[in-house]
XYZ file of C-alpha atoms in Angstrom:
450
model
C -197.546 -31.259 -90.506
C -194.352 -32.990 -90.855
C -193.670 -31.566 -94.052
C -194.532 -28.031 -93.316
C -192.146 -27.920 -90.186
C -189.503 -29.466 -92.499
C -189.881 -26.716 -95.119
C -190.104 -24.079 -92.075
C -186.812 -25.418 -90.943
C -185.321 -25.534 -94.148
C -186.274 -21.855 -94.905
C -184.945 -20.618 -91.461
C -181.671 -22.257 -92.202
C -181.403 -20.559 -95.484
C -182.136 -17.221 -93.902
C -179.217 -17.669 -90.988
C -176.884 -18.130 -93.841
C -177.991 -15.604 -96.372
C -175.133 -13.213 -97.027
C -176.037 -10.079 -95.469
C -174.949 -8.208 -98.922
C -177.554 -10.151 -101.018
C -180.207 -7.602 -98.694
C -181.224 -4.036 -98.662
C -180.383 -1.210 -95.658
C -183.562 -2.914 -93.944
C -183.359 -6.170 -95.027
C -180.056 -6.578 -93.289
C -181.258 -4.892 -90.343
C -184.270 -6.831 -89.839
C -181.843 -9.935 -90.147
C -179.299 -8.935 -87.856
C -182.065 -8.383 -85.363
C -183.853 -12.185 -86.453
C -180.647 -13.897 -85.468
C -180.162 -11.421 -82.760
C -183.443 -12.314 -81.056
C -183.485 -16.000 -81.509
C -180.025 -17.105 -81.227
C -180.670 -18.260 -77.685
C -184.631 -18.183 -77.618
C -186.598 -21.502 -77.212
C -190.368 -21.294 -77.645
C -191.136 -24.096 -75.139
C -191.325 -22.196 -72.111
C -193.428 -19.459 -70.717
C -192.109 -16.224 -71.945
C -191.784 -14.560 -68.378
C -188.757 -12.782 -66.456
C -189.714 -14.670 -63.194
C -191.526 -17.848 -63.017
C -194.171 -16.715 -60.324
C -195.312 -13.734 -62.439
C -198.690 -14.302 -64.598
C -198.869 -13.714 -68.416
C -201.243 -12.091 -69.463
C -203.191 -12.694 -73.143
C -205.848 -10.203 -74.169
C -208.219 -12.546 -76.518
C -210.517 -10.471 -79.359
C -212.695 -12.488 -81.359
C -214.910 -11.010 -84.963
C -217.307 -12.831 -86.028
C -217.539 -12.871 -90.110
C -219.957 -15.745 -91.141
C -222.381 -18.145 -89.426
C -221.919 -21.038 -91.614
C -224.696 -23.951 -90.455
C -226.768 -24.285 -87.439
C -227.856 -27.942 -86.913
C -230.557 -27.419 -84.837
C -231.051 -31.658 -84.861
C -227.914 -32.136 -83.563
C -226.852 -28.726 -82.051
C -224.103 -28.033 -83.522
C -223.297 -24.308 -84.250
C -220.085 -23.498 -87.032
C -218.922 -19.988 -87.600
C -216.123 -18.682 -89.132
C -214.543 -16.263 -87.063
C -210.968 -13.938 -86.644
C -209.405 -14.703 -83.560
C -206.648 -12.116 -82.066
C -204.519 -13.059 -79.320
C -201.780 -10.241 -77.661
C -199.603 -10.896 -75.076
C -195.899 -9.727 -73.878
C -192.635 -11.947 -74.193
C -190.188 -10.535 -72.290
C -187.383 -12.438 -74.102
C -188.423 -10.950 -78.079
C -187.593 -6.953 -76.510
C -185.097 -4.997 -78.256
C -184.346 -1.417 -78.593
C -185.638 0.223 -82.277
C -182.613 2.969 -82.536
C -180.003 0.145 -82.483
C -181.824 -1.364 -85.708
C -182.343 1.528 -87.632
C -185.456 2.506 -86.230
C -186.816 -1.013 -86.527
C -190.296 -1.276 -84.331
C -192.020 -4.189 -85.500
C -191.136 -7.469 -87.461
C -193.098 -10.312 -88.942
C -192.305 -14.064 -88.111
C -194.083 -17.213 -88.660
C -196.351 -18.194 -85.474
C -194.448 -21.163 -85.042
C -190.958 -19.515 -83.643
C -192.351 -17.706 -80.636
C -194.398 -19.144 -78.018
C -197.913 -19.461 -78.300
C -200.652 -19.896 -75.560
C -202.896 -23.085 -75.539
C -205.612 -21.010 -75.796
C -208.087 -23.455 -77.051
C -212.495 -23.759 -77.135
C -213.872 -25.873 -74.408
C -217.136 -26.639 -76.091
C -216.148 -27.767 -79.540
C -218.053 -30.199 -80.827
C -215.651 -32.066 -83.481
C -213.118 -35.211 -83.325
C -210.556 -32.912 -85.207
C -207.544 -32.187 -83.127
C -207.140 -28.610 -82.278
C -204.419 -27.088 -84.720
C -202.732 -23.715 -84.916
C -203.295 -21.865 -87.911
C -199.894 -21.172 -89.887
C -200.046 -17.673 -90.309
C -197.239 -15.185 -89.037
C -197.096 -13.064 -85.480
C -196.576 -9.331 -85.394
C -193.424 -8.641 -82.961
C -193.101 -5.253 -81.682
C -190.252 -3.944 -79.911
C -191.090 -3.742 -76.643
C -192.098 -7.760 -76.826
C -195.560 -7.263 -77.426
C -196.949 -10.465 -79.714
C -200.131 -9.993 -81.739
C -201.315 -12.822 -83.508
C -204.215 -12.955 -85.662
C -205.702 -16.091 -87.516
C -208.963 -16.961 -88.780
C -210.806 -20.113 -87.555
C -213.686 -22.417 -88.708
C -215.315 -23.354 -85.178
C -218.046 -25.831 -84.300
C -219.105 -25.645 -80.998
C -222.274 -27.259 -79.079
C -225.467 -24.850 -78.396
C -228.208 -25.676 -76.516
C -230.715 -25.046 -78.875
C -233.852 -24.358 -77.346
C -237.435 -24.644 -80.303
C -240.556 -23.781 -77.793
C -241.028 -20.562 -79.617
C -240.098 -21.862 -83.076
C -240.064 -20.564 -85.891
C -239.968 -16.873 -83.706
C -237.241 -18.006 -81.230
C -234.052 -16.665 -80.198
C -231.176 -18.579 -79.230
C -228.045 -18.165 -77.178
C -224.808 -19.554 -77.933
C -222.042 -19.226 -75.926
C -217.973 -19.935 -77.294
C -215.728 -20.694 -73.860
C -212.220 -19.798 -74.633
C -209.599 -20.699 -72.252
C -205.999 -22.306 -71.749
C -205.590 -26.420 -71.246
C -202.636 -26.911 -69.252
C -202.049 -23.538 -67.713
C -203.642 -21.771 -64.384
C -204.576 -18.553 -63.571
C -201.436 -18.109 -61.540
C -199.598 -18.829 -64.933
C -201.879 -17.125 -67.596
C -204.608 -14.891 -67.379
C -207.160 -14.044 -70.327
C -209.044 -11.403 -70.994
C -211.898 -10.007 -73.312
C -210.963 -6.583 -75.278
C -214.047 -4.843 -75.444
C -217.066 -5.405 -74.310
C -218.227 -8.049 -76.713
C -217.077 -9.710 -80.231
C -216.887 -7.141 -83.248
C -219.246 -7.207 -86.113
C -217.678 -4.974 -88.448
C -217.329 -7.855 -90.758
C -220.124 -9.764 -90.583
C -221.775 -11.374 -93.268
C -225.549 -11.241 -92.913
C -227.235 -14.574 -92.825
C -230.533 -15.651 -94.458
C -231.935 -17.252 -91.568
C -230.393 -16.132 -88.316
C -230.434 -12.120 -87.355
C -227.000 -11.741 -85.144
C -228.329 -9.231 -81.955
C -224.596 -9.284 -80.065
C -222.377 -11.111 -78.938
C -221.309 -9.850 -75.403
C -218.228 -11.438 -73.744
C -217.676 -12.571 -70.120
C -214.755 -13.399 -68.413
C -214.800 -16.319 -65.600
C -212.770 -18.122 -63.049
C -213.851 -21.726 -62.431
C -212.520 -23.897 -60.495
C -212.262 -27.829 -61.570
C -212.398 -30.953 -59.138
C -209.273 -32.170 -61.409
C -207.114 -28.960 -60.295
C -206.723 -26.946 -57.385
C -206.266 -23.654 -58.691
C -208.473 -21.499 -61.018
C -209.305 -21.238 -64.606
C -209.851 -18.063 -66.032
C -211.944 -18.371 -69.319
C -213.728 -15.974 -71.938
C -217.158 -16.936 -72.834
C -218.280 -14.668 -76.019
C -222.549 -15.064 -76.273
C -223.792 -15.245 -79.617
C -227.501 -13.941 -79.570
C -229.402 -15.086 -82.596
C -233.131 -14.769 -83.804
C -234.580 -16.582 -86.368
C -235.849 -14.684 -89.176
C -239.121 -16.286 -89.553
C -240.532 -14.676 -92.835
C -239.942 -18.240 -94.745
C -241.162 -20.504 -92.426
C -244.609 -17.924 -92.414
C -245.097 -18.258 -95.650
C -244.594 -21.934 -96.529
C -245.577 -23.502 -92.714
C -247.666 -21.292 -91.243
C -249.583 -19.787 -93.499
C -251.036 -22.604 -95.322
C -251.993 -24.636 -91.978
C -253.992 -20.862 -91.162
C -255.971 -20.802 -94.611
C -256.456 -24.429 -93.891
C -257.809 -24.418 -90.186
C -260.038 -21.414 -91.607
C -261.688 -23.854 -94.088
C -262.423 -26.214 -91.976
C -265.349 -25.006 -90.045
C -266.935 -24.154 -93.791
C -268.189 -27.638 -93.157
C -270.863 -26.691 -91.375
C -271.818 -24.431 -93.572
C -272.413 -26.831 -96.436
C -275.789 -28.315 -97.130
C -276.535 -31.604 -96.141
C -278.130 -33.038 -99.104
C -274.400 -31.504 -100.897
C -272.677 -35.038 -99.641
C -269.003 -33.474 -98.888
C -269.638 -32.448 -95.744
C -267.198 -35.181 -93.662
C -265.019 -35.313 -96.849
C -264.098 -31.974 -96.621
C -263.219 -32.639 -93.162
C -261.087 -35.448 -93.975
C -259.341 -33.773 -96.692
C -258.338 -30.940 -94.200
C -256.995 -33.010 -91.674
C -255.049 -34.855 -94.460
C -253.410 -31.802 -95.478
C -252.462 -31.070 -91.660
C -251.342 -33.984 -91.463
C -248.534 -33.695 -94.533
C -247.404 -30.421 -93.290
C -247.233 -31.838 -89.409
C -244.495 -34.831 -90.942
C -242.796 -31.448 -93.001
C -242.221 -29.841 -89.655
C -241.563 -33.077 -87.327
C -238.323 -33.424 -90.910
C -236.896 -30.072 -89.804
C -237.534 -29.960 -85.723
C -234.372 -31.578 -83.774
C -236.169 -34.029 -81.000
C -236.837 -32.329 -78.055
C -238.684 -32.609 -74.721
C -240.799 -29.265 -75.157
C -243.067 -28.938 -78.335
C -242.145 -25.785 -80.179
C -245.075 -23.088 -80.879
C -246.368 -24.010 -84.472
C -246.171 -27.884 -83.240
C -249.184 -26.966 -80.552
C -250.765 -24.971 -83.243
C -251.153 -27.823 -85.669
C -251.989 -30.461 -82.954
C -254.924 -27.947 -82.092
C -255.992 -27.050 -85.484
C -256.095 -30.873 -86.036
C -257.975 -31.603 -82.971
C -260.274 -28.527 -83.535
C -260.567 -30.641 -87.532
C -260.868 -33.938 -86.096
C -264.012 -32.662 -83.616
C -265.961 -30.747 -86.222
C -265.811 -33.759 -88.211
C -266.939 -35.711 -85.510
C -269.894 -33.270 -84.939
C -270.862 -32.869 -89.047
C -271.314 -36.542 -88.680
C -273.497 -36.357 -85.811
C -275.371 -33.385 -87.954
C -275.733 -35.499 -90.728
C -277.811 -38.394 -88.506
C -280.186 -35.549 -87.397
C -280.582 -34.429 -90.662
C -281.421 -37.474 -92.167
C -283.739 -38.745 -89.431
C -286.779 -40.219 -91.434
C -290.825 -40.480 -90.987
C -290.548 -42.637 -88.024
C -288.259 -40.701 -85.754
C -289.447 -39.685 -82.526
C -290.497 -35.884 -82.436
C -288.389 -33.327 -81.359
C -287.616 -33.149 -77.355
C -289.974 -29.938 -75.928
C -287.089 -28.610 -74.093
C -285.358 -28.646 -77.741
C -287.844 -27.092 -79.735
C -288.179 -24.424 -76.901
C -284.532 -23.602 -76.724
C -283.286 -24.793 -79.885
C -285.882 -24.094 -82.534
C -287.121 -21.265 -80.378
C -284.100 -18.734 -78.994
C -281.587 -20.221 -80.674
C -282.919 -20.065 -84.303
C -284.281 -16.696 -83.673
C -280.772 -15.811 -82.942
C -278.665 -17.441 -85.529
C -281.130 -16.680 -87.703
C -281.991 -19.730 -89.154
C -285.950 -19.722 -90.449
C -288.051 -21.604 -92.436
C -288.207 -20.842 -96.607
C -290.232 -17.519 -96.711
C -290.117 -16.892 -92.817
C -288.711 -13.365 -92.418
C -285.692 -13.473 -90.129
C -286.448 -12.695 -86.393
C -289.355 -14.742 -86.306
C -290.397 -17.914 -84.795
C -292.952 -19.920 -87.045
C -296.203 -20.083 -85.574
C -297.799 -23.387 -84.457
C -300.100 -24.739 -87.399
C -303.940 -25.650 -86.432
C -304.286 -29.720 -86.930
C -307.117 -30.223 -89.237
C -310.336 -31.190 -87.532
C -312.966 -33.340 -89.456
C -316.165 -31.570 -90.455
C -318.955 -32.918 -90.022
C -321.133 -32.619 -93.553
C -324.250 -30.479 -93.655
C -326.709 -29.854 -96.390
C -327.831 -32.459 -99.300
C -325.990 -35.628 -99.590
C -325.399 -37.523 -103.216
C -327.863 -40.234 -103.821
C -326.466 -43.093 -101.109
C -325.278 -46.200 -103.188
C -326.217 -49.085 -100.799
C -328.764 -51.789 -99.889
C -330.471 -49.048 -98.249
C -332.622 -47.020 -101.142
C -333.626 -43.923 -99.137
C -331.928 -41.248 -99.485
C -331.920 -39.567 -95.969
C -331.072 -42.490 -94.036
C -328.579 -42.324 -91.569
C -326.413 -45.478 -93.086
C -325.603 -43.585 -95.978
C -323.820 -40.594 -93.799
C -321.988 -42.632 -91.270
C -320.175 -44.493 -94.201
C -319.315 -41.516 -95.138
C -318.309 -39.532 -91.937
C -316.242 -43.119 -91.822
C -314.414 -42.448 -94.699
C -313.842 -38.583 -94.282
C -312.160 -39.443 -90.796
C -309.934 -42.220 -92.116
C -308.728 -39.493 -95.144
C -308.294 -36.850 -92.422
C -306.637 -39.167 -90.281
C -304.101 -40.388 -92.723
C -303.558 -36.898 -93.435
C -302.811 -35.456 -90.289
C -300.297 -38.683 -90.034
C -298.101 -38.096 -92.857
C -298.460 -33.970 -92.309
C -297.043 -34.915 -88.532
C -294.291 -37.195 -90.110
C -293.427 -34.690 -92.506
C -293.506 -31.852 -89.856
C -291.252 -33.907 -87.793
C -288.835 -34.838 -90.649
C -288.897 -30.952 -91.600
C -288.097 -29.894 -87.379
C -285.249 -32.676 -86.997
C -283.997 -30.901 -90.662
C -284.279 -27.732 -89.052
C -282.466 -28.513 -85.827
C -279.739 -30.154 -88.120
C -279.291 -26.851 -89.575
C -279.341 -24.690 -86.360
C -276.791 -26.854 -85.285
C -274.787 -26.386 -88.315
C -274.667 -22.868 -88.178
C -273.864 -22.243 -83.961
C -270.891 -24.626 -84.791
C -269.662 -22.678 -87.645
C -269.283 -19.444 -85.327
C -268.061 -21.355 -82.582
C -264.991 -23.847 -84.372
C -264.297 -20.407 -86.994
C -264.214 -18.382 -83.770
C -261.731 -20.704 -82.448
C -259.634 -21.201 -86.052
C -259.054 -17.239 -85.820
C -258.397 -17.011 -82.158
C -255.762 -19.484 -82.823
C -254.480 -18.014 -85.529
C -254.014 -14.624 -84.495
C -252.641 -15.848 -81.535
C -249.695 -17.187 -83.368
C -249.321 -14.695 -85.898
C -248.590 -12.086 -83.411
C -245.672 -13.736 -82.892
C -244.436 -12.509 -85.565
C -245.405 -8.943 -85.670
């Protein structure tokens, strides 16, 4: 800084004592009117004819490039044009004493400036004035325009994330100076756009502009500030495709589970491996989420899809016990054969190999002993007669311990085959309920984005 104000100094003194002939017609004009208007011209002070009057500065701001939005630490840096325009009644001169003359350019730092500075920046750098040069008209109008890299704090605000919309607002205002001293003022209704470069992430809706007058507990009299609203909204299209997306072909796998067979042995594993893949993306998202107090919208999605995983896992498991309930397993509960076996098969559909769907199996007919008629074989015993009654209750004995043991393992194995077949009913009403759920959920979400 030191070395620029020397050079600026250095090149002012040169031009005070450049001959006038070493110029052009308008050259020497525009020099007679330099050392004209700044022989006796100090830029310290307000540039007003009476100290109680207010100066007014009319402040336009273009936006031209969003650079980075941290969202973690809410910092927003743009890269705007910043025009300032206000009257100094000392820099006034009249344009048919100079040859027509109207309008000169100096370097910013000869006039006065106002402290027009952003309240909410958010960096240690001091503020500095850009060195570019002032447009002076002749009737003491100032217009100075310089381009600015800003970073100011935003609020940012991820419940709806990724399809949320943000507000950022810039405060512009002067430090040391009142309203009774300087006034500022928006031109226009909001920032311009005209030279906006479109960003990949964020879509730019306006930027309106407001002006205010605050009052501070350190001063008594009022502030008047211009507070230019960016409105943003995220462009969601990449976080769809490589967050979203994948966690909604995912939670639609899931319930497949259910669907595989029992005797297949990947039933829980395939649960596991799904909510290890949630998982990984859930750590990808917490990476690029600032910490906040509120959840944002694809954070509740994947804690549900992972409960929704972690509870049909839970259930296969509980499947799997009923399916594998052996010989010596109580029989099924009447009240779940009735309404299980019964309706709810008939419903889902769920029959027996060769049952036609719709119907219920019929009850089988438990195999009574027959008592044996006609002509017995020869008896082989002590006893050598033929028709003697020893002979045929040894072997009604032995034809009711067969059919006994028969109708045994045909009840185990009918029981085994009914706890089987409530594993699968089971199976299949949790399929259509937890793949109901996985596409309620996800349509839910990706409406958002439509």
């Amino acid at each position: 800084m030191g070395l620029r104000s020397h050079h600026l100094s250095l090149g002012l003194l040169l031009l005070f004592l450049l001959p006038a002939e070493c110029l052009g017609a308008e050259g020497r004009l525009a020099l007679k009117l330099f050392r004209d208007l700044f022989a006796n011209y100090t830029s310290a002070l307000r540039p007003v004819a009476d100290t109680d009057q207010t100066l007014n500065v009319t402040l336009e701001v273009t936006l031209s490039q969003i650079i980075d939005m941290d969202e973690r630490n809410q910092v927003l840096t743009l890269y705007l044009w910043i025009r300032q325009e206000w009257t100094d009644a000392y820099l006034q001169w009249d344009p048919n004493a100079y040859g027509g003359l109207d309008a000169i350019r100096i370097p910013s730092s000869l006039v006065w400036r106002p402290d027009i500075v952003l309240y909410n920046k958010a960096d240690a750098q001091r503020p500095g004035s850009a060195s570019t040069n002032v447009v002076l008209r002749h009737d003491g109008t100032v217009r100075w325009d310089a381009p600015a890299i800003t970073r100011s704090s935003c609020p940012v605000d991820v419940t709806a994330f990724p399809f949320d919309a943000q507000r950022c607002g810039l405060t512009f205002g002067s430090w040391t100076h009142g309203g009774h001293q300087l006034d500022v003022r928006p031109r226009g209704a909001a920032a311009s756009l005209a030279d906006f470069v479109e960003n990949v992430e964020w879509r730019v809706l306006g930027m309106p502009a407001q002006r205010r007058v605050l009052t501070y507990g350190c001063c008594s009299e009022p502030y008047p500030d211009v507070t230019f609203t960016l409105l943003l909204h995220r462009r969601a299209a990449a976080y769809v495709c490589n967050l979203l997306l994948p966690c909604v072909l995912i939670s639609l796998l899931a319930p497949l589970a259910f669907h595989l067979p029992a005797d297949s042995g990947e039933k829980v594993s395939l649960g596991v491996t799904v909510l290890l893949a949630l998982t990984v993306f859930q750590l990808l998202l917490a990476e690029s989420m600032p910490p906040a107090e509120s959840v944002p919208l694809i954070g509740k999605y994947y804690m549900a899809t992972m409960t929704m995983v972690t509870f049909s896992t839970a259930l296969t498991i509980l499947i799997m016990n009923l399916h594998y309930c052996g010989p010596s397993a109580r029989p099924v509960p009447a009240w779940a054969r009735a309404l299980l076996l019964g309706h709810l098969a008939q419903s889902l559909c769920v029959q027996e190999r060769g049952e036609p769907c719709g119907q219920s199996r019929s009850p089988e007919l438990s195999p009574s002993p027959q008592s044996p008629e006609g002509g017995a074989s020869p008896p082989a015993g002590p006893c050598h007669e033929p028709r003697c009654l020893c002979h045929q209750e040894a072997l009604l004995h032995h034809v009711a311990t067969i059919a006994n043991t028969f109708r045994s393992h045909r009840a185990a194995q009918r029981c085994h085959e009914d706890w089987k077949r409530l594993a699968r009913v089971m199976d299949r009403f949790f399929l259509g309920i937890f793949f109901s759920m996985a596409l309620v959920m996800s349509l839910l979400v990706l409406v958002q984005a439509l």
